[in-house]
Short mmCIF file of C-alpha atoms in Angstrom, two decimals:
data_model
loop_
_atom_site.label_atom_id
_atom_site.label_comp_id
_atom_site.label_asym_id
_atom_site.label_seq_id
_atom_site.Cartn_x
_atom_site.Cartn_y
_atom_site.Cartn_z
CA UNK B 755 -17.19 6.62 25.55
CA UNK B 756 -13.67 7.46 24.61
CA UNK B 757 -11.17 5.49 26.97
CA UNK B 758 -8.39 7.80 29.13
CA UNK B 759 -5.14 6.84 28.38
CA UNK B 760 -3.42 7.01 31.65
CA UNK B 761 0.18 7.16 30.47
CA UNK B 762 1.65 8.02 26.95
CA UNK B 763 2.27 4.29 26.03
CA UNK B 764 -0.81 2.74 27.85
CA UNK B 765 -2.08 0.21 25.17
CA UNK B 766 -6.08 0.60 25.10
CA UNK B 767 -6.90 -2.87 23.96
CA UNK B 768 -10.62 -4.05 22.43
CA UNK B 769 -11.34 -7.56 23.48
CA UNK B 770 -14.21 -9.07 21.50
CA UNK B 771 -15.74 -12.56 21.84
CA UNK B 772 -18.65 -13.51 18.99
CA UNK B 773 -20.79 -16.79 20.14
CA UNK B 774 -24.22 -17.45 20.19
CA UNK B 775 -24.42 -19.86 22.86
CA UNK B 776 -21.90 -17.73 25.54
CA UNK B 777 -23.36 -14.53 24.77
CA UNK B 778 -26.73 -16.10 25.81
CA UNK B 779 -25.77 -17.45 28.98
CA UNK B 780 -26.07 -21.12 27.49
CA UNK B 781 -21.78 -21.67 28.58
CA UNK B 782 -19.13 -19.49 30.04
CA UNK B 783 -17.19 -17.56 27.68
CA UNK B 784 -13.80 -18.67 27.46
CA UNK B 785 -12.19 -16.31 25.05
CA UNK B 786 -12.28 -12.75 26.99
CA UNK B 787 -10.18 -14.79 29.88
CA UNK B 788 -7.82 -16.54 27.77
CA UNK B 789 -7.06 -13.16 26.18
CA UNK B 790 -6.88 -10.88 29.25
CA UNK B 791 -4.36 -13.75 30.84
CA UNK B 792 -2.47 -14.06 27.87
CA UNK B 793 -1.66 -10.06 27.83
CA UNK B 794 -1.14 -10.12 31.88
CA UNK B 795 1.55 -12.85 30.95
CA UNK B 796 2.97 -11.01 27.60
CA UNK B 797 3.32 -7.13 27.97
CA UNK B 798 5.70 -4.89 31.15
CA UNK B 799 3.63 -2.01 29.18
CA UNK B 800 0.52 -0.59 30.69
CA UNK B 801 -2.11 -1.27 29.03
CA UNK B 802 -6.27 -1.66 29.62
CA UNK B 803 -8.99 -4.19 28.58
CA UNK B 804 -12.34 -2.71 26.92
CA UNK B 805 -14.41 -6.74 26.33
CA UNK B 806 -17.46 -7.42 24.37
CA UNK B 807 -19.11 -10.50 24.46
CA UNK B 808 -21.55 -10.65 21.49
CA UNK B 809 -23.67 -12.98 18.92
CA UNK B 810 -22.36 -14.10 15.95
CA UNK B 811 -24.70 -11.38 14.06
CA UNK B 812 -22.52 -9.33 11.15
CA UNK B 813 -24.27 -5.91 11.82
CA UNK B 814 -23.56 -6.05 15.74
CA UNK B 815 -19.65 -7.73 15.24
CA UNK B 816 -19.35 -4.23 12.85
CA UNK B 817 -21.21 -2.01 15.41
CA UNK B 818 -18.79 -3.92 17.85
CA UNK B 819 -15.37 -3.12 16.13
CA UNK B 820 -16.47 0.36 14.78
CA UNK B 821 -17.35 1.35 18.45
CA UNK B 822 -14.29 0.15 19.78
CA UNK B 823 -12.02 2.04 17.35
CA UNK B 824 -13.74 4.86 16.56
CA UNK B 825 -15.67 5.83 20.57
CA UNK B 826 -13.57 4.00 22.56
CA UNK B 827 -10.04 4.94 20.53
CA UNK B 828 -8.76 1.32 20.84
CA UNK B 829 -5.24 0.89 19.05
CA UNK B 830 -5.87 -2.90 18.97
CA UNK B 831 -9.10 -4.71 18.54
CA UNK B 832 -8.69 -9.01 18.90
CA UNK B 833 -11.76 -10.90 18.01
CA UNK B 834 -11.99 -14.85 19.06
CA UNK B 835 -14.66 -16.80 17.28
CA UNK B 836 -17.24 -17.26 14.07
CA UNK B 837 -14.13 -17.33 11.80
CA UNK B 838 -14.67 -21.14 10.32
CA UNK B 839 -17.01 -21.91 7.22
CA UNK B 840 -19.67 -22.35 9.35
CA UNK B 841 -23.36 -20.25 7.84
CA UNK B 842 -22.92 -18.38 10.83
CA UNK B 843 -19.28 -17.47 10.94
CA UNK B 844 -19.13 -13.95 9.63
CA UNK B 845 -16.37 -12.64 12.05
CA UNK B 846 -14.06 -12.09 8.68
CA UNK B 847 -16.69 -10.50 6.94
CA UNK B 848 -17.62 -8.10 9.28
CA UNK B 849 -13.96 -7.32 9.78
CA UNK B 850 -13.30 -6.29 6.17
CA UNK B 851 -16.74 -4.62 6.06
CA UNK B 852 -15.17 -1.94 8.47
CA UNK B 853 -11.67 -2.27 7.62
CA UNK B 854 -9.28 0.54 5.37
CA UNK B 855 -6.93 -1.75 4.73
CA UNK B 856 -6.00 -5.77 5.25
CA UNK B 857 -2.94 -6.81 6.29
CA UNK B 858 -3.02 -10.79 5.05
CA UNK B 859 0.12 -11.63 6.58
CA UNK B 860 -1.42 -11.95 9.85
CA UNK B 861 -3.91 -14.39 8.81
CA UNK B 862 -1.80 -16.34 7.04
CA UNK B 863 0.69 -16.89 9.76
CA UNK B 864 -2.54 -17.86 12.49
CA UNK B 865 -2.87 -20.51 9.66
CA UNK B 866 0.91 -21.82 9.26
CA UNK B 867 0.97 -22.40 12.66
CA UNK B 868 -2.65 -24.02 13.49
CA UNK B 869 -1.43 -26.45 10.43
CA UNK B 870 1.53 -27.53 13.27
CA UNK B 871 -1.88 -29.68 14.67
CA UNK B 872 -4.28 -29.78 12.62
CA UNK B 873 -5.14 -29.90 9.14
CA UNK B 874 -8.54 -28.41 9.52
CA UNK B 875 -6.11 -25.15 10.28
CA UNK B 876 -7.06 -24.62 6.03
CA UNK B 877 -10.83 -24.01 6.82
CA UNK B 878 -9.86 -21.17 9.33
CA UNK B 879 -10.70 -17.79 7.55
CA UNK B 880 -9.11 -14.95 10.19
CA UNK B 881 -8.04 -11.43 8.95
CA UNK B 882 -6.16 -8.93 9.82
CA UNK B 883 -7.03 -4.78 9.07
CA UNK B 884 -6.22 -1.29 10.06
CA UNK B 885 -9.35 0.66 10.55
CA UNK B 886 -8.20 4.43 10.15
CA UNK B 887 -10.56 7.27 11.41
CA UNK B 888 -9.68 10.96 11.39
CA UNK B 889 -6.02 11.25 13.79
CA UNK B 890 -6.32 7.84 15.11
CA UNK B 891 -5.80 4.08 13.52
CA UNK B 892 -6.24 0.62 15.12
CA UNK B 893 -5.13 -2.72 14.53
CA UNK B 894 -7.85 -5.74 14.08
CA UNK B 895 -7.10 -9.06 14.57
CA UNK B 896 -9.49 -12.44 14.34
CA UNK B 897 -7.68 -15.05 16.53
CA UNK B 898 -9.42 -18.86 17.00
CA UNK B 899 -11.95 -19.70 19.31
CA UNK B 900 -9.93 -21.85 21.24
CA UNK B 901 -7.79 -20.65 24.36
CA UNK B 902 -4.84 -23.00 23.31
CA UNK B 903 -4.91 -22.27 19.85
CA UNK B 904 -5.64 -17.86 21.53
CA UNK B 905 -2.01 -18.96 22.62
CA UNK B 906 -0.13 -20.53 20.41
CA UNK B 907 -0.75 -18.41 17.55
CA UNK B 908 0.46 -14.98 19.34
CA UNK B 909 2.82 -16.84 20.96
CA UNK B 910 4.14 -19.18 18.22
CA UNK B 911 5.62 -22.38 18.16
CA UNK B 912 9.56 -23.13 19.38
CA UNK B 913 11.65 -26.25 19.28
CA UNK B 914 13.22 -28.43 21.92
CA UNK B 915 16.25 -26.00 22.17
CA UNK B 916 14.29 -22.98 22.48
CA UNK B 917 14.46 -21.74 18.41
CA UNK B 918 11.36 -20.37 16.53
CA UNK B 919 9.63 -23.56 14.42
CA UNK B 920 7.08 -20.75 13.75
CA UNK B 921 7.08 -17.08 14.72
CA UNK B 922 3.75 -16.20 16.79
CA UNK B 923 2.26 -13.04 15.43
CA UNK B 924 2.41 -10.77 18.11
CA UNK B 925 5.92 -10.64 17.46
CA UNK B 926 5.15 -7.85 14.60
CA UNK B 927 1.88 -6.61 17.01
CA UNK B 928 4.28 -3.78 18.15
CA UNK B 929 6.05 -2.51 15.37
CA UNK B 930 2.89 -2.03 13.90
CA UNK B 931 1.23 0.15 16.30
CA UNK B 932 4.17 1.84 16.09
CA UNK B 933 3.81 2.36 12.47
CA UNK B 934 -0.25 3.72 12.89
CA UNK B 935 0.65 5.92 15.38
CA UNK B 936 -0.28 3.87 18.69
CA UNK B 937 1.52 3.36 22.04
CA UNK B 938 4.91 1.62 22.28
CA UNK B 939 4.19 -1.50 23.51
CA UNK B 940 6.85 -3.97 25.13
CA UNK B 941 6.65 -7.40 26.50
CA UNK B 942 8.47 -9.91 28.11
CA UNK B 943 10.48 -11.59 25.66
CA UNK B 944 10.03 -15.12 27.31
CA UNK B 945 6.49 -14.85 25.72
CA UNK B 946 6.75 -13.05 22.84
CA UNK B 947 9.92 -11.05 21.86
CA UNK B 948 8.58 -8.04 20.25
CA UNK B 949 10.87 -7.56 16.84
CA UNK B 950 11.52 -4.12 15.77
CA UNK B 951 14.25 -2.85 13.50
CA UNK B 952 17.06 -1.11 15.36
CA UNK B 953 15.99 2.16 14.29
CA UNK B 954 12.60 1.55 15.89
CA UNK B 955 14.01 0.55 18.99
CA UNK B 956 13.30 3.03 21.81
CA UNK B 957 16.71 3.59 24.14
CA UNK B 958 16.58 2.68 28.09
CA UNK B 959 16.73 5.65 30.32
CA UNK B 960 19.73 5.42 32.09
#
């Protein structure tokens, strides 16, 4: 069902969690809250959650995304989960399955930074696409599983006086809607300063 955009720059925002064992009732899901807080925190936009919580089965994670973008008209889908080398983590391959394009500069940043903590941050295999249907496009991101590492990677890292070690990719998040025709989207900079190139930048109303 397609979503109503209630005002001209209301971000409509997928929200997709992929485990076996939450999406049976086994544990609480901790992705879908980690996300929705982190975006409560992050944006002075309006914007409006649409969450899945599914299996880590490739043909439902596709029906999943597709749905989103396509019925829903989501102009960014985030996925947490199934994205190690794991048999079952298919979260990347369902991604390109659907995808028009990949935009690899998003998955390598998740990794730069993870590799900050850990060097297991290598085995991570997130992506990041653009899923274009007729008059609309979406962004689709596969963030960890973790709510920390959820964080930290749109976020980034900074150093004891406050400058970037490592630039968090939401940073580019809104410049890129921008760019597939989505909402503008603005945040609180304290989180994540959204960088766009002066030209880009929308004037206050006075």
């Amino acid at each position: 069902m397609k979503a109503e955009r209630r005002h001209p720059d209301e971000l409509i925002l997928g929200l997709v969690s992929i485990s076996d064992r939450a999406s049976q009732g086994v544990y609480a899901d901790q992705g879908l809250p980690a996300l929705k807080a982190w975006f409560e925190r992050a944006l002075t936009s309006p914007w409006q959650a649409h969450e899945r919580l599914i299996p880590d089965e490739r043909a439902v994670i596709e029906q999943a995304l597709i749905e989103l973008v396509d019925d829903v008209g989501c102009d960014l889908v985030l996925t947490t989960g199934g994205t190690g080398p794991a048999r079952r983590d298919v979260t990347p391959e369902a991604t390109l399955a659907i995808a028009t394009r990949e935009m690899p500069g998003f998955g390598e940043q998740m990794r730069r930074i993870s590799l900050e903590f850990v060097p297991t941050a290598i085995l991570s295999r997130q992506v990041g696409v653009v899923r274009e249907t007729a008059g609309h496009a979406a962004l689709i991101l596969n963030l960890p599983g973790q709510p920390k590492a959820i964080a930290e990677t749109l976020e980034g890292l900074k150093g004891p006086d406050g400058t970037p070690r490592a630039h968090g990719i939401f940073a580019a998040v809104p410049y890129c809607i921008d760019l597939i025709g989505g909402p503008y989207i603005e945040t609180r900079d304290d989180v994540s300063k959204a960088f766009r190139p002066k030209s880009a930048v929308r004037k206050a109303h006075a």
